[in-house]
């Protein structure tokens, strides 16, 4: 991957907190709603083919060789919830915000269905 224009390993840039990996393209409105809804509770990282423009307050990781997309089957709109230890806690293809919040609650031991 590329982070801030430099070649890197994905796993060196995730972990330490709950994190959502969001595979682009996704609706800018949905991404903004997600960001506002989760606040500082978890980090959101947008996985893109080519970094273009400003993603606002969402961190962007460039998957220039499609390795992350291939290994995670990251179809557009796919969202992964990673635990702080980098294990996958949940995956959704095109989640509604409520599904993401329920998944985070379950992963953090706060209930859910």
Short mmCIF file of N, CA and C in Angstrom, two decimals:
data_model
loop_
_atom_site.label_atom_id
_atom_site.label_comp_id
_atom_site.label_asym_id
_atom_site.label_seq_id
_atom_site.Cartn_x
_atom_site.Cartn_y
_atom_site.Cartn_z
N UNK A 1 0.84 -1.19 0.00
CA UNK A 1 0.00 0.00 0.00
C UNK A 1 0.89 1.25 0.00
N UNK A 2 0.27 2.37 -0.24
CA UNK A 2 0.95 3.66 -0.11
C UNK A 2 0.23 4.47 0.96
N UNK A 3 0.99 5.01 1.88
CA UNK A 3 0.46 5.86 2.94
C UNK A 3 1.24 7.17 2.88
N UNK A 4 0.52 8.26 2.71
CA UNK A 4 1.14 9.58 2.59
C UNK A 4 2.20 9.59 1.49
N UNK A 5 1.91 8.88 0.38
CA UNK A 5 2.81 8.87 -0.76
C UNK A 5 4.00 7.94 -0.65
N UNK A 6 4.08 7.18 0.45
CA UNK A 6 5.21 6.26 0.65
C UNK A 6 4.73 4.81 0.70
N UNK A 7 5.54 3.92 0.15
CA UNK A 7 5.24 2.49 0.17
C UNK A 7 5.25 1.99 1.62
N UNK A 8 4.29 1.11 1.95
CA UNK A 8 4.17 0.63 3.33
C UNK A 8 3.44 -0.71 3.35
N UNK A 9 3.41 -1.34 4.52
CA UNK A 9 2.63 -2.55 4.76
C UNK A 9 1.34 -2.12 5.45
N UNK A 10 0.22 -2.68 5.02
CA UNK A 10 -1.07 -2.33 5.62
C UNK A 10 -1.06 -2.56 7.13
N UNK A 11 -0.60 -3.73 7.56
CA UNK A 11 -0.68 -4.05 8.99
C UNK A 11 0.19 -3.15 9.87
N UNK A 12 1.13 -2.43 9.27
CA UNK A 12 1.90 -1.44 10.04
C UNK A 12 1.08 -0.18 10.31
N UNK A 13 -0.09 -0.06 9.66
CA UNK A 13 -0.88 1.17 9.77
C UNK A 13 -2.28 0.92 10.31
N UNK A 14 -2.53 -0.27 10.82
CA UNK A 14 -3.80 -0.55 11.49
C UNK A 14 -3.49 -1.20 12.84
N UNK A 15 -4.47 -1.14 13.72
CA UNK A 15 -4.30 -1.75 15.04
C UNK A 15 -4.16 -0.72 16.13
N UNK A 16 -4.25 -1.19 17.34
CA UNK A 16 -4.15 -0.32 18.51
C UNK A 16 -5.48 0.26 18.94
N UNK A 17 -6.48 0.18 18.08
CA UNK A 17 -7.83 0.62 18.40
C UNK A 17 -8.78 -0.04 17.40
N UNK A 18 -10.07 0.02 17.69
CA UNK A 18 -11.04 -0.50 16.73
C UNK A 18 -11.00 0.39 15.49
N UNK A 19 -11.11 -0.25 14.33
CA UNK A 19 -10.95 0.48 13.08
C UNK A 19 -11.86 -0.09 12.01
N UNK A 20 -12.39 0.79 11.18
CA UNK A 20 -13.17 0.38 10.02
C UNK A 20 -12.34 0.59 8.77
N UNK A 21 -12.17 -0.48 7.98
CA UNK A 21 -11.58 -0.37 6.65
C UNK A 21 -12.74 -0.30 5.68
N UNK A 22 -12.82 0.78 4.93
CA UNK A 22 -13.91 1.01 3.99
C UNK A 22 -13.33 1.01 2.59
N UNK A 23 -13.83 0.12 1.72
CA UNK A 23 -13.32 0.03 0.36
C UNK A 23 -14.09 0.95 -0.56
N UNK A 24 -13.36 1.86 -1.20
CA UNK A 24 -13.94 2.84 -2.13
C UNK A 24 -14.28 2.14 -3.44
N UNK A 25 -15.18 2.74 -4.20
CA UNK A 25 -15.89 3.98 -3.90
C UNK A 25 -17.11 3.74 -3.01
N UNK A 26 -17.39 4.73 -2.19
CA UNK A 26 -18.59 4.76 -1.35
C UNK A 26 -19.14 6.17 -1.43
N UNK A 27 -20.38 6.31 -1.06
CA UNK A 27 -21.02 7.62 -1.06
C UNK A 27 -20.32 8.54 -0.06
N UNK A 28 -19.96 9.72 -0.51
CA UNK A 28 -19.33 10.71 0.38
C UNK A 28 -20.27 11.06 1.53
N UNK A 29 -21.56 11.10 1.25
CA UNK A 29 -22.55 11.40 2.30
C UNK A 29 -22.56 10.30 3.36
N UNK A 30 -22.57 9.03 2.93
CA UNK A 30 -22.56 7.91 3.87
C UNK A 30 -21.29 7.93 4.72
N UNK A 31 -20.16 8.17 4.08
CA UNK A 31 -18.88 8.20 4.79
C UNK A 31 -18.87 9.33 5.82
N UNK A 32 -19.41 10.47 5.46
CA UNK A 32 -19.47 11.61 6.39
C UNK A 32 -20.41 11.31 7.56
N UNK A 33 -21.55 10.68 7.27
CA UNK A 33 -22.48 10.30 8.34
C UNK A 33 -21.82 9.30 9.29
N UNK A 34 -21.11 8.36 8.73
CA UNK A 34 -20.40 7.38 9.55
C UNK A 34 -19.37 8.06 10.43
N UNK A 35 -18.58 8.93 9.84
CA UNK A 35 -17.54 9.63 10.59
C UNK A 35 -18.13 10.45 11.74
N UNK A 36 -19.21 11.17 11.45
CA UNK A 36 -19.84 11.98 12.51
C UNK A 36 -20.47 11.10 13.58
N UNK A 37 -21.02 9.97 13.19
CA UNK A 37 -21.71 9.09 14.13
C UNK A 37 -20.76 8.38 15.09
N UNK A 38 -19.61 7.94 14.59
CA UNK A 38 -18.71 7.18 15.46
C UNK A 38 -17.78 8.08 16.25
N UNK A 39 -17.61 9.32 15.81
CA UNK A 39 -16.74 10.24 16.54
C UNK A 39 -15.35 9.67 16.69
N UNK A 40 -14.82 9.71 17.89
CA UNK A 40 -13.47 9.19 18.16
C UNK A 40 -13.48 7.74 18.61
N UNK A 41 -14.67 7.12 18.59
CA UNK A 41 -14.78 5.75 19.09
C UNK A 41 -13.94 4.78 18.27
N UNK A 42 -13.85 4.99 16.97
CA UNK A 42 -13.01 4.16 16.13
C UNK A 42 -12.50 4.95 14.95
N UNK A 43 -11.39 4.48 14.43
CA UNK A 43 -10.75 5.14 13.29
C UNK A 43 -11.38 4.59 12.01
N UNK A 44 -11.53 5.45 11.02
CA UNK A 44 -12.05 5.05 9.72
C UNK A 44 -10.93 5.23 8.70
N UNK A 45 -10.66 4.17 7.95
CA UNK A 45 -9.64 4.22 6.91
C UNK A 45 -10.28 3.84 5.59
N UNK A 46 -10.15 4.72 4.61
CA UNK A 46 -10.69 4.49 3.29
C UNK A 46 -9.61 3.86 2.42
N UNK A 47 -9.89 2.70 1.85
CA UNK A 47 -8.96 2.01 0.96
C UNK A 47 -9.34 2.39 -0.48
N UNK A 48 -8.42 3.04 -1.16
CA UNK A 48 -8.70 3.54 -2.51
C UNK A 48 -7.69 2.96 -3.50
N UNK A 49 -8.07 2.94 -4.76
CA UNK A 49 -7.15 2.49 -5.82
C UNK A 49 -6.09 3.55 -6.06
N UNK A 50 -6.51 4.79 -6.18
CA UNK A 50 -5.60 5.93 -6.36
C UNK A 50 -6.07 7.05 -5.45
N UNK A 51 -5.16 7.60 -4.71
CA UNK A 51 -5.50 8.72 -3.82
C UNK A 51 -5.69 9.97 -4.67
N UNK A 52 -6.91 10.50 -4.63
CA UNK A 52 -7.23 11.70 -5.39
C UNK A 52 -8.08 12.61 -4.52
N UNK A 53 -7.73 13.85 -4.48
CA UNK A 53 -8.54 14.82 -3.75
C UNK A 53 -8.44 14.65 -2.25
N UNK A 54 -9.35 15.31 -1.57
CA UNK A 54 -9.36 15.35 -0.12
C UNK A 54 -10.47 14.45 0.41
N UNK A 55 -10.16 13.59 1.35
CA UNK A 55 -11.16 12.71 1.96
C UNK A 55 -11.63 13.27 3.29
N UNK A 56 -11.35 14.53 3.53
CA UNK A 56 -11.78 15.14 4.79
C UNK A 56 -10.97 14.60 5.95
N UNK A 57 -11.68 14.23 7.01
CA UNK A 57 -11.01 13.75 8.22
C UNK A 57 -10.85 12.24 8.24
N UNK A 58 -11.10 11.59 7.12
CA UNK A 58 -10.96 10.14 7.02
C UNK A 58 -9.57 9.82 6.48
N UNK A 59 -8.89 8.91 7.13
CA UNK A 59 -7.56 8.51 6.67
C UNK A 59 -7.68 7.70 5.38
N UNK A 60 -6.76 7.92 4.45
CA UNK A 60 -6.78 7.24 3.16
C UNK A 60 -5.52 6.40 3.00
N UNK A 61 -5.71 5.15 2.58
CA UNK A 61 -4.60 4.28 2.24
C UNK A 61 -4.79 3.88 0.78
N UNK A 62 -3.75 4.06 0.00
CA UNK A 62 -3.82 3.77 -1.43
C UNK A 62 -3.39 2.33 -1.69
N UNK A 63 -4.26 1.59 -2.35
CA UNK A 63 -4.02 0.20 -2.71
C UNK A 63 -3.68 0.14 -4.20
N UNK A 64 -2.54 0.72 -4.57
CA UNK A 64 -2.18 0.92 -5.97
C UNK A 64 -2.07 -0.37 -6.77
N UNK A 65 -1.72 -1.47 -6.12
CA UNK A 65 -1.57 -2.74 -6.83
C UNK A 65 -2.74 -3.70 -6.58
N UNK A 66 -3.80 -3.21 -5.95
CA UNK A 66 -5.01 -3.99 -5.65
C UNK A 66 -4.75 -5.21 -4.77
N UNK A 67 -3.67 -5.21 -4.02
CA UNK A 67 -3.37 -6.35 -3.16
C UNK A 67 -4.35 -6.46 -1.99
N UNK A 68 -4.65 -5.34 -1.36
CA UNK A 68 -5.59 -5.35 -0.24
C UNK A 68 -6.98 -5.73 -0.74
N UNK A 69 -7.39 -5.13 -1.85
CA UNK A 69 -8.69 -5.43 -2.44
C UNK A 69 -8.79 -6.92 -2.74
N UNK A 70 -7.75 -7.50 -3.30
CA UNK A 70 -7.76 -8.92 -3.65
C UNK A 70 -7.77 -9.80 -2.40
N UNK A 71 -6.91 -9.53 -1.45
CA UNK A 71 -6.77 -10.38 -0.26
C UNK A 71 -7.97 -10.30 0.67
N UNK A 72 -8.63 -9.14 0.70
CA UNK A 72 -9.79 -8.96 1.57
C UNK A 72 -11.10 -9.05 0.80
N UNK A 73 -11.04 -9.35 -0.50
CA UNK A 73 -12.22 -9.34 -1.36
C UNK A 73 -12.98 -8.03 -1.16
N UNK A 74 -12.23 -6.96 -1.23
CA UNK A 74 -12.77 -5.63 -0.94
C UNK A 74 -13.52 -5.01 -2.10
N UNK A 75 -14.71 -5.51 -2.34
CA UNK A 75 -15.57 -4.92 -3.37
C UNK A 75 -15.99 -3.52 -2.92
N UNK A 76 -16.34 -2.65 -3.87
CA UNK A 76 -16.78 -1.30 -3.49
C UNK A 76 -17.89 -1.35 -2.43
N UNK A 77 -17.71 -0.58 -1.37
CA UNK A 77 -18.68 -0.52 -0.30
C UNK A 77 -18.45 -1.52 0.82
N UNK A 78 -17.54 -2.47 0.63
CA UNK A 78 -17.25 -3.44 1.68
C UNK A 78 -16.60 -2.74 2.87
N UNK A 79 -17.02 -3.13 4.06
CA UNK A 79 -16.48 -2.55 5.29
C UNK A 79 -16.03 -3.67 6.21
N UNK A 80 -14.82 -3.57 6.71
CA UNK A 80 -14.28 -4.50 7.70
C UNK A 80 -14.13 -3.76 9.03
N UNK A 81 -14.51 -4.43 10.10
CA UNK A 81 -14.25 -3.94 11.45
C UNK A 81 -13.07 -4.72 11.98
N UNK A 82 -11.98 -4.02 12.29
CA UNK A 82 -10.79 -4.65 12.85
C UNK A 82 -10.72 -4.36 14.34
N UNK A 83 -10.36 -5.37 15.10
CA UNK A 83 -10.12 -5.19 16.53
C UNK A 83 -8.75 -4.52 16.72
N UNK A 84 -8.47 -4.03 17.91
CA UNK A 84 -7.15 -3.42 18.16
C UNK A 84 -5.98 -4.36 17.90
N UNK A 85 -6.20 -5.68 18.01
CA UNK A 85 -5.13 -6.65 17.75
C UNK A 85 -5.06 -7.04 16.27
N UNK A 86 -5.74 -6.33 15.42
CA UNK A 86 -5.76 -6.48 13.96
C UNK A 86 -6.59 -7.65 13.45
N UNK A 87 -7.26 -8.38 14.33
CA UNK A 87 -8.14 -9.45 13.88
C UNK A 87 -9.44 -8.86 13.33
N UNK A 88 -10.02 -9.54 12.35
CA UNK A 88 -11.28 -9.10 11.77
C UNK A 88 -12.42 -9.49 12.71
N UNK A 89 -13.20 -8.49 13.11
CA UNK A 89 -14.34 -8.73 13.99
C UNK A 89 -15.64 -8.85 13.20
N UNK A 90 -15.73 -8.19 12.05
CA UNK A 90 -16.95 -8.23 11.23
C UNK A 90 -16.63 -7.75 9.82
N UNK A 91 -17.52 -8.15 8.90
CA UNK A 91 -17.41 -7.67 7.52
C UNK A 91 -18.82 -7.50 6.99
N UNK A 92 -19.01 -6.42 6.26
CA UNK A 92 -20.29 -6.15 5.60
C UNK A 92 -20.02 -5.77 4.15
N UNK A 93 -20.92 -6.14 3.26
CA UNK A 93 -20.77 -5.77 1.84
C UNK A 93 -21.24 -4.34 1.59
N UNK A 94 -22.42 -4.01 2.02
CA UNK A 94 -22.95 -2.64 1.88
C UNK A 94 -23.76 -2.34 3.14
N UNK A 95 -23.08 -2.04 4.22
CA UNK A 95 -23.76 -1.94 5.51
C UNK A 95 -24.57 -0.65 5.66
N UNK A 96 -25.62 -0.81 6.45
CA UNK A 96 -26.32 0.37 6.95
C UNK A 96 -25.59 0.79 8.22
N UNK A 97 -25.68 2.05 8.57
CA UNK A 97 -24.96 2.56 9.75
C UNK A 97 -25.32 1.77 11.00
N UNK A 98 -26.59 1.42 11.17
CA UNK A 98 -27.01 0.70 12.37
C UNK A 98 -26.30 -0.66 12.47
N UNK A 99 -26.06 -1.32 11.34
CA UNK A 99 -25.35 -2.60 11.36
C UNK A 99 -23.91 -2.42 11.84
N UNK A 100 -23.27 -1.35 11.41
CA UNK A 100 -21.91 -1.08 11.85
C UNK A 100 -21.88 -0.83 13.36
N UNK A 101 -22.82 -0.02 13.86
CA UNK A 101 -22.84 0.28 15.29
C UNK A 101 -23.10 -0.98 16.12
N UNK A 102 -24.01 -1.84 15.65
CA UNK A 102 -24.27 -3.08 16.36
C UNK A 102 -23.04 -3.99 16.36
N UNK A 103 -22.33 -4.05 15.24
CA UNK A 103 -21.12 -4.85 15.16
C UNK A 103 -20.03 -4.36 16.09
N UNK A 104 -19.87 -3.05 16.16
CA UNK A 104 -18.88 -2.46 17.06
C UNK A 104 -19.24 -2.77 18.51
N UNK A 105 -20.52 -2.63 18.85
CA UNK A 105 -20.96 -2.91 20.22
C UNK A 105 -20.67 -4.36 20.59
N UNK A 106 -20.98 -5.29 19.70
CA UNK A 106 -20.71 -6.71 19.97
C UNK A 106 -19.21 -6.96 20.13
N UNK A 107 -18.41 -6.39 19.24
CA UNK A 107 -16.95 -6.61 19.30
C UNK A 107 -16.35 -6.04 20.58
N UNK A 108 -16.96 -5.00 21.10
CA UNK A 108 -16.46 -4.37 22.31
C UNK A 108 -17.10 -4.95 23.57
N UNK A 109 -17.95 -5.98 23.39
CA UNK A 109 -18.58 -6.62 24.54
C UNK A 109 -19.68 -5.81 25.17
N UNK A 110 -20.31 -4.92 24.39
CA UNK A 110 -21.37 -4.06 24.92
C UNK A 110 -22.75 -4.53 24.51
N UNK A 111 -22.89 -5.79 24.13
CA UNK A 111 -24.22 -6.30 23.79
C UNK A 111 -24.43 -6.38 22.29
N UNK A 112 -25.61 -6.14 21.85
CA UNK A 112 -25.99 -6.31 20.46
C UNK A 112 -26.77 -7.59 20.31
N UNK A 113 -27.14 -7.94 19.11
CA UNK A 113 -27.97 -9.12 18.86
C UNK A 113 -27.14 -10.37 18.82
#
